[in-house]
GROMACS .gro file of C-alpha atoms in nm:
model
  291
    1MET     CA    1  -3.054   2.659  -8.056
    2LYS     CA    2  -2.894   2.803  -7.741
    3PHE     CA    3  -2.549   2.710  -7.612
    4ALA     CA    4  -2.365   2.794  -7.294
    5HIS     CA    5  -2.046   2.686  -7.120
    6LEU     CA    6  -2.164   2.622  -6.753
    7ARG     CA    7  -1.987   2.498  -6.460
    8VAL     CA    8  -2.153   2.305  -6.171
    9ASP     CA    9  -2.070   2.505  -5.835
   10GLY     CA   10  -1.722   2.433  -5.701
   11SER     CA   11  -1.597   2.298  -6.049
   12SER     CA   12  -1.358   2.504  -6.261
   13VAL     CA   13  -1.422   2.285  -6.571
   14PRO     CA   14  -1.697   2.425  -6.803
   15ARG     CA   15  -1.917   2.186  -6.994
   16LEU     CA   16  -2.111   2.263  -7.326
   17ALA     CA   17  -2.496   2.266  -7.282
   18VAL     CA   18  -2.791   2.324  -7.476
   19ILE     CA   19  -3.023   2.571  -7.323
   20PHE     CA   20  -3.404   2.499  -7.321
   21ASP     CA   21  -3.590   2.773  -7.154
   22ASP     CA   22  -3.413   2.833  -6.827
   23ALA     CA   23  -3.267   2.480  -6.785
   24ALA     CA   24  -2.947   2.305  -6.942
   25LEU     CA   25  -2.884   1.986  -7.105
   26PHE     CA   26  -2.532   1.883  -7.060
   27LEU     CA   27  -2.436   1.727  -7.406
   28ASP     CA   28  -2.175   1.484  -7.221
   29ASP     CA   29  -2.469   1.348  -7.030
   30VAL     CA   30  -2.651   1.220  -7.354
   31ILE     CA   31  -2.367   1.186  -7.588
   32ALA     CA   32  -2.052   0.963  -7.533
   33ASP     CA   33  -1.846   1.147  -7.764
   34ALA     CA   34  -1.994   1.503  -7.694
   35PRO     CA   35  -1.770   1.798  -7.828
   36GLN     CA   36  -1.569   1.937  -7.524
   37ASP     CA   37  -1.675   2.297  -7.601
   38LEU     CA   38  -1.856   2.526  -7.886
   39GLN     CA   39  -1.513   2.557  -8.062
   40ASP     CA   40  -1.493   2.191  -8.088
   41LEU     CA   41  -1.841   2.151  -8.209
   42LEU     CA   42  -1.780   2.412  -8.469
   43GLU     CA   43  -1.458   2.262  -8.604
   44GLN     CA   44  -1.649   1.919  -8.659
   45GLY     CA   45  -1.873   2.111  -8.919
   46ASP     CA   46  -2.235   2.136  -9.024
   47SER     CA   47  -2.307   1.758  -9.008
   48ALA     CA   48  -2.190   1.748  -8.623
   49TYR     CA   49  -2.416   2.029  -8.540
   50GLU     CA   50  -2.705   1.855  -8.698
   51ARG     CA   51  -2.621   1.539  -8.524
   52ILE     CA   52  -2.610   1.741  -8.189
   53ARG     CA   53  -2.934   1.920  -8.255
   54ALA     CA   54  -3.116   1.594  -8.338
   55ILE     CA   55  -2.981   1.411  -8.028
   56SER     CA   56  -3.069   1.686  -7.792
   57LEU     CA   57  -3.428   1.752  -7.908
   58ASP     CA   58  -3.477   1.392  -7.872
   59ALA     CA   59  -3.331   1.361  -7.549
   60VAL     CA   60  -3.545   1.639  -7.401
   61SER     CA   61  -3.862   1.484  -7.574
   62ASN     CA   62  -3.793   1.162  -7.378
   63GLY     CA   63  -3.740   1.323  -7.049
   64ALA     CA   64  -3.375   1.364  -7.025
   65ALA     CA   65  -3.263   1.534  -6.714
   66LEU     CA   66  -3.236   1.907  -6.715
   67THR     CA   67  -3.031   2.152  -6.475
   68PRO     CA   68  -3.174   2.473  -6.368
   69VAL     CA   69  -2.944   2.759  -6.512
   70ASP     CA   70  -2.979   2.939  -6.192
   71ASP     CA   71  -2.800   2.671  -6.029
   72LEU     CA   72  -2.509   2.670  -6.263
   73ARG     CA   73  -2.198   2.935  -6.321
   74HIS     CA   74  -2.126   3.062  -6.669
   75SER     CA   75  -1.790   3.070  -6.833
   76SER     CA   76  -1.723   3.256  -7.146
   77ALA     CA   77  -1.983   3.214  -7.419
   78VAL     CA   78  -1.691   3.127  -7.645
   79LEU     CA   79  -1.386   2.937  -7.550
   80ARG     CA   80  -1.071   2.894  -7.747
   81PRO     CA   81  -1.167   3.106  -8.063
   82PRO     CA   82  -0.907   3.123  -8.318
   83GLN     CA   83  -0.923   3.507  -8.332
   84ILE     CA   84  -1.121   3.785  -8.129
   85ILE     CA   85  -1.178   4.083  -8.370
   86ALA     CA   86  -1.299   4.408  -8.275
   87ILE     CA   87  -1.457   4.671  -8.479
   88GLY     CA   88  -1.419   5.034  -8.360
   89ALA     CA   89  -1.609   5.331  -8.431
   90ASN     CA   90  -1.900   5.150  -8.576
   91TYR     CA   91  -2.178   5.366  -8.454
   92ALA     CA   92  -2.190   5.735  -8.565
   93ALA     CA   93  -2.300   5.862  -8.204
   94HIS     CA   94  -1.999   5.666  -8.032
   95SER     CA   95  -1.751   5.790  -8.257
   96SER     CA   96  -1.874   6.164  -8.218
   97GLU     CA   97  -1.861   6.143  -7.838
   98LEU     CA   98  -1.507   5.988  -7.821
   99SER     CA   99  -1.405   6.252  -8.091
  100LEU     CA  100  -1.305   5.975  -8.337
  101ARG     CA  101  -1.328   6.021  -8.702
  102LEU     CA  102  -1.535   5.788  -8.920
  103GLU     CA  103  -1.285   5.655  -9.146
  104THR     CA  104  -1.359   5.530  -9.497
  105ALA     CA  105  -1.237   5.179  -9.401
  106ALA     CA  106  -1.320   5.007  -9.080
  107THR     CA  107  -1.109   5.037  -8.760
  108VAL     CA  108  -1.016   4.665  -8.696
  109PHE     CA  109  -0.805   4.538  -8.374
  110SER     CA  110  -0.763   4.230  -8.160
  111LEU     CA  111  -0.872   4.149  -7.829
  112TRP     CA  112  -0.655   3.898  -7.621
  113PRO     CA  113  -0.812   3.557  -7.525
  114ASN     CA  114  -0.697   3.609  -7.168
  115SER     CA  115  -0.988   3.890  -7.156
  116LEU     CA  116  -1.273   3.647  -7.225
  117THR     CA  117  -1.495   3.580  -6.915
  118GLY     CA  118  -1.858   3.470  -6.851
  119HIS     CA  119  -2.192   3.620  -6.729
  120GLY     CA  120  -2.189   3.684  -6.354
  121SER     CA  121  -1.811   3.720  -6.337
  122THR     CA  122  -1.624   3.954  -6.122
  123ILE     CA  123  -1.359   4.163  -6.312
  124THR     CA  124  -1.050   4.345  -6.145
  125TRP     CA  125  -0.817   4.598  -6.229
  126PRO     CA  126  -0.539   4.776  -6.071
  127ARG     CA  127  -0.611   5.136  -5.969
  128ASP     CA  128  -0.249   5.233  -6.025
  129LEU     CA  129  -0.296   5.149  -6.402
  130THR     CA  130  -0.647   5.296  -6.469
  131THR     CA  131  -0.915   5.500  -6.308
  132GLN     CA  132  -1.125   5.521  -6.632
  133VAL     CA  133  -1.275   5.193  -6.679
  134ASP     CA  134  -1.560   5.221  -6.916
  135TYR     CA  135  -1.839   4.989  -7.040
  136GLU     CA  136  -1.947   4.899  -7.417
  137ALA     CA  137  -2.233   4.704  -7.520
  138GLU     CA  138  -2.178   4.517  -7.855
  139LEU     CA  139  -2.322   4.259  -8.053
  140GLY     CA  140  -2.083   3.951  -8.107
  141VAL     CA  141  -2.081   3.749  -8.403
  142ILE     CA  142  -1.956   3.386  -8.419
  143ILE     CA  143  -1.824   3.237  -8.747
  144GLY     CA  144  -1.979   2.913  -8.836
  145ARG     CA  145  -1.755   2.794  -9.142
  146PRO     CA  146  -1.457   2.921  -9.310
  147ALA     CA  147  -1.527   3.237  -9.472
  148ARG     CA  148  -1.265   3.378  -9.763
  149ASN     CA  149  -1.355   3.649  -9.991
  150VAL     CA  150  -1.724   3.648  -9.921
  151SER     CA  151  -1.959   3.890 -10.072
  152VAL     CA  152  -2.213   4.102  -9.864
  153ALA     CA  153  -2.506   3.932 -10.002
  154ASP     CA  154  -2.360   3.584  -9.887
  155ALA     CA  155  -2.187   3.699  -9.563
  156LEU     CA  156  -2.447   3.595  -9.319
  157ASP     CA  157  -2.457   3.238  -9.451
  158TYR     CA  158  -2.145   3.202  -9.265
  159VAL     CA  159  -2.271   3.310  -8.922
  160PHE     CA  160  -2.319   3.031  -8.660
  161GLY     CA  161  -2.461   3.253  -8.397
  162TYR     CA  162  -2.454   3.552  -8.193
  163THR     CA  163  -2.378   3.656  -7.841
  164ALA     CA  164  -2.366   3.971  -7.620
  165VAL     CA  165  -2.007   4.138  -7.542
  166ASN     CA  166  -1.920   4.396  -7.315
  167ASP     CA  167  -1.606   4.563  -7.446
  168ILE     CA  168  -1.463   4.700  -7.153
  169THR     CA  169  -1.203   4.977  -7.183
  170ALA     CA  170  -0.936   5.161  -6.983
  171ARG     CA  171  -0.984   5.477  -7.169
  172ASP     CA  172  -0.689   5.640  -6.997
  173LEU     CA  173  -0.466   5.376  -7.151
  174GLN     CA  174  -0.662   5.375  -7.476
  175PHE     CA  175  -0.583   5.748  -7.533
  176SER     CA  176  -0.235   5.738  -7.442
  177GLU     CA  177  -0.136   5.472  -7.661
  178ALA     CA  178  -0.131   5.423  -8.043
  179GLN     CA  179  -0.321   5.076  -8.036
  180TRP     CA  180  -0.651   4.968  -7.883
  181SER     CA  181  -0.566   4.612  -7.791
  182ARG     CA  182  -0.389   4.643  -7.452
  183CYS     CA  183  -0.660   4.881  -7.289
  184LYS     CA  184  -0.928   4.627  -7.369
  185SER     CA  185  -0.750   4.316  -7.283
  186PHE     CA  186  -0.694   4.342  -6.912
  187ASP     CA  187  -0.797   3.984  -6.772
  188GLY     CA  188  -1.161   3.943  -6.788
  189PHE     CA  189  -1.226   4.275  -6.973
  190THR     CA  190  -1.414   4.088  -7.254
  191PRO     CA  191  -1.730   3.924  -7.085
  192THR     CA  192  -1.936   3.743  -7.318
  193GLY     CA  193  -2.267   3.570  -7.300
  194PRO     CA  194  -2.474   3.461  -7.143
  195LEU     CA  195  -2.570   3.239  -7.455
  196VAL     CA  196  -2.472   3.184  -7.818
  197VAL     CA  197  -2.793   3.192  -8.006
  198THR     CA  198  -2.782   3.015  -8.349
  199ALA     CA  199  -2.822   3.269  -8.654
  200ASP     CA  200  -3.189   3.098  -8.738
  201GLU     CA  201  -3.325   3.223  -8.389
  202ILE     CA  202  -3.187   3.580  -8.445
  203GLY     CA  203  -3.293   3.628  -8.797
  204ASP     CA  204  -3.159   4.015  -8.892
  205PRO     CA  205  -2.890   4.110  -8.688
  206GLN     CA  206  -2.956   4.477  -8.764
  207ASN     CA  207  -3.288   4.445  -8.591
  208LEU     CA  208  -3.168   4.402  -8.229
  209TRP     CA  209  -3.183   4.663  -7.927
  210LEU     CA  210  -2.900   4.691  -7.720
  211THR     CA  211  -2.896   4.860  -7.365
  212THR     CA  212  -2.641   4.900  -7.079
  213HIS     CA  213  -2.736   4.955  -6.718
  214VAL     CA  214  -2.484   5.065  -6.468
  215ASP     CA  215  -2.595   5.021  -6.099
  216GLY     CA  216  -2.937   5.035  -6.229
  217ARG     CA  217  -2.913   5.310  -6.431
  218ILE     CA  218  -2.956   5.286  -6.821
  219LEU     CA  219  -2.672   5.456  -7.015
  220GLN     CA  220  -2.678   5.284  -7.343
  221ASP     CA  221  -3.004   5.228  -7.550
  222ALA     CA  222  -2.978   5.176  -7.919
  223SER     CA  223  -3.068   4.975  -8.210
  224SER     CA  224  -2.788   4.747  -8.415
  225GLY     CA  225  -2.967   4.894  -8.701
  226ASP     CA  226  -2.744   5.218  -8.633
  227MET     CA  227  -2.426   5.044  -8.722
  228VAL     CA  228  -2.219   5.229  -8.995
  229ARG     CA  229  -2.133   4.906  -9.133
  230THR     CA  230  -2.347   4.609  -9.108
  231VAL     CA  231  -2.261   4.265  -8.974
  232ALA     CA  232  -2.275   4.132  -9.334
  233GLU     CA  233  -2.040   4.411  -9.458
  234ILE     CA  234  -1.800   4.371  -9.171
  235ILE     CA  235  -1.781   3.988  -9.257
  236SER     CA  236  -1.736   4.057  -9.625
  237TYR     CA  237  -1.461   4.309  -9.553
  238LEU     CA  238  -1.259   4.114  -9.300
  239SER     CA  239  -1.278   3.787  -9.542
  240LYS     CA  240  -1.104   3.988  -9.835
  241THR     CA  241  -0.770   3.959  -9.655
  242SER     CA  242  -0.769   3.655  -9.457
  243THR     CA  243  -0.987   3.347  -9.386
  244LEU     CA  244  -1.218   3.397  -9.096
  245MET     CA  245  -1.212   3.061  -8.929
  246PRO     CA  246  -1.501   2.867  -8.745
  247GLY     CA  247  -1.536   2.999  -8.404
  248THR     CA  248  -1.391   3.342  -8.469
  249LEU     CA  249  -1.557   3.597  -8.248
  250ILE     CA  250  -1.627   3.949  -8.405
  251SER     CA  251  -1.741   4.236  -8.187
  252THR     CA  252  -1.905   4.481  -8.388
  253GLY     CA  253  -1.895   4.804  -8.210
  254SER     CA  254  -2.069   5.005  -7.952
  255PRO     CA  255  -2.353   5.243  -7.959
  256GLY     CA  256  -2.341   5.608  -7.804
  257GLY     CA  257  -2.377   5.650  -7.449
  258ALA     CA  258  -2.011   5.572  -7.319
  259GLY     CA  259  -1.926   5.682  -6.967
  260TYR     CA  260  -1.602   5.857  -7.087
  261SER     CA  261  -1.823   6.127  -7.284
  262ARG     CA  262  -2.053   6.201  -7.019
  263LYS     CA  263  -2.067   6.521  -6.807
  264PRO     CA  264  -1.933   6.423  -6.538
  265PRO     CA  265  -1.806   6.100  -6.689
  266ILE     CA  266  -1.930   5.780  -6.542
  267PHE     CA  267  -1.673   5.508  -6.489
  268LEU     CA  268  -1.695   5.158  -6.349
  269ARG     CA  269  -1.566   5.160  -5.994
  270GLU     CA  270  -1.527   4.929  -5.696
  271GLY     CA  271  -1.873   4.776  -5.653
  272SER     CA  272  -2.023   4.831  -5.979
  273THR     CA  273  -2.251   4.618  -6.168
  274VAL     CA  274  -2.297   4.664  -6.531
  275THR     CA  275  -2.556   4.457  -6.744
  276ILE     CA  276  -2.574   4.433  -7.104
  277SER     CA  277  -2.878   4.343  -7.266
  278ILE     CA  278  -2.965   4.235  -7.629
  279ASP     CA  279  -3.274   4.114  -7.778
  280LYS     CA  280  -3.309   3.732  -7.813
  281ILE     CA  281  -2.959   3.661  -7.652
  282GLY     CA  282  -3.029   3.782  -7.287
  283MET     CA  283  -2.839   3.974  -7.008
  284LEU     CA  284  -2.474   3.978  -6.949
  285THR     CA  285  -2.397   4.086  -6.606
  286THR     CA  286  -2.035   4.178  -6.467
  287HIS     CA  287  -1.934   4.280  -6.127
  288CYS     CA  288  -1.648   4.514  -6.083
  289ARG     CA  289  -1.351   4.534  -5.809
  290GLU     CA  290  -1.038   4.753  -5.799
  291ILE     CA  291  -0.723   4.603  -5.663
   0.00000   0.00000   0.00000
């Protein structure tokens, strides 16, 4: 199934919808006690998901009203995640172009919840704080049930679904500080979406193609199979020290082609439009403004 948080134009309140082709079924239109968002659904557990799935399919087969997605506005594909965990230097090409070492252990850091935003949003940043705003296409993983000390072989069983993430980064801040959270956690610097696609529809997460277009120019073009550490290995590694709770978003790293490493560098600027595309998930577009 495909889920999204969508808003009717003029409303600031996102509603959870199931997506059928290019149309949305709002769950609160067909279920009296519908989950308020995806986090609510995940916290209710597998039985709640199966119930939602059955009701949604039945409603559509019986002619329930659907709203064209093009008539709606996207909020972040995930809302209220208990954690946003990012993995750095997880593609050899990206590590090399940023002159980062490939460590024996994974590089792990947190992103702040204020950074979440949705497909089609406009992000802003103060030009007196950063002039080196970069893009990073990443596969996002949403945990579906508590994962503690899980094996690599079993790790994918704990995945609810996947989304696209643009891990936007202020490079000048990144390389002037000893941590990576602040430079990536400006308001709106973590666009996600447009959808969360359940794991059964994705299949092998190491067989997806990621691309980035900036102002129509393709700048990243790589396979998730190029990850240094697979999705299963990342989940197993993180679960060794702490329980990954339902709704946790893991951003799994970016392939090569970042703007910082290009000669001359290509940074996002006033009026830029960046689109991340991932097989089976769709296109995540972000507009840019300097303030």
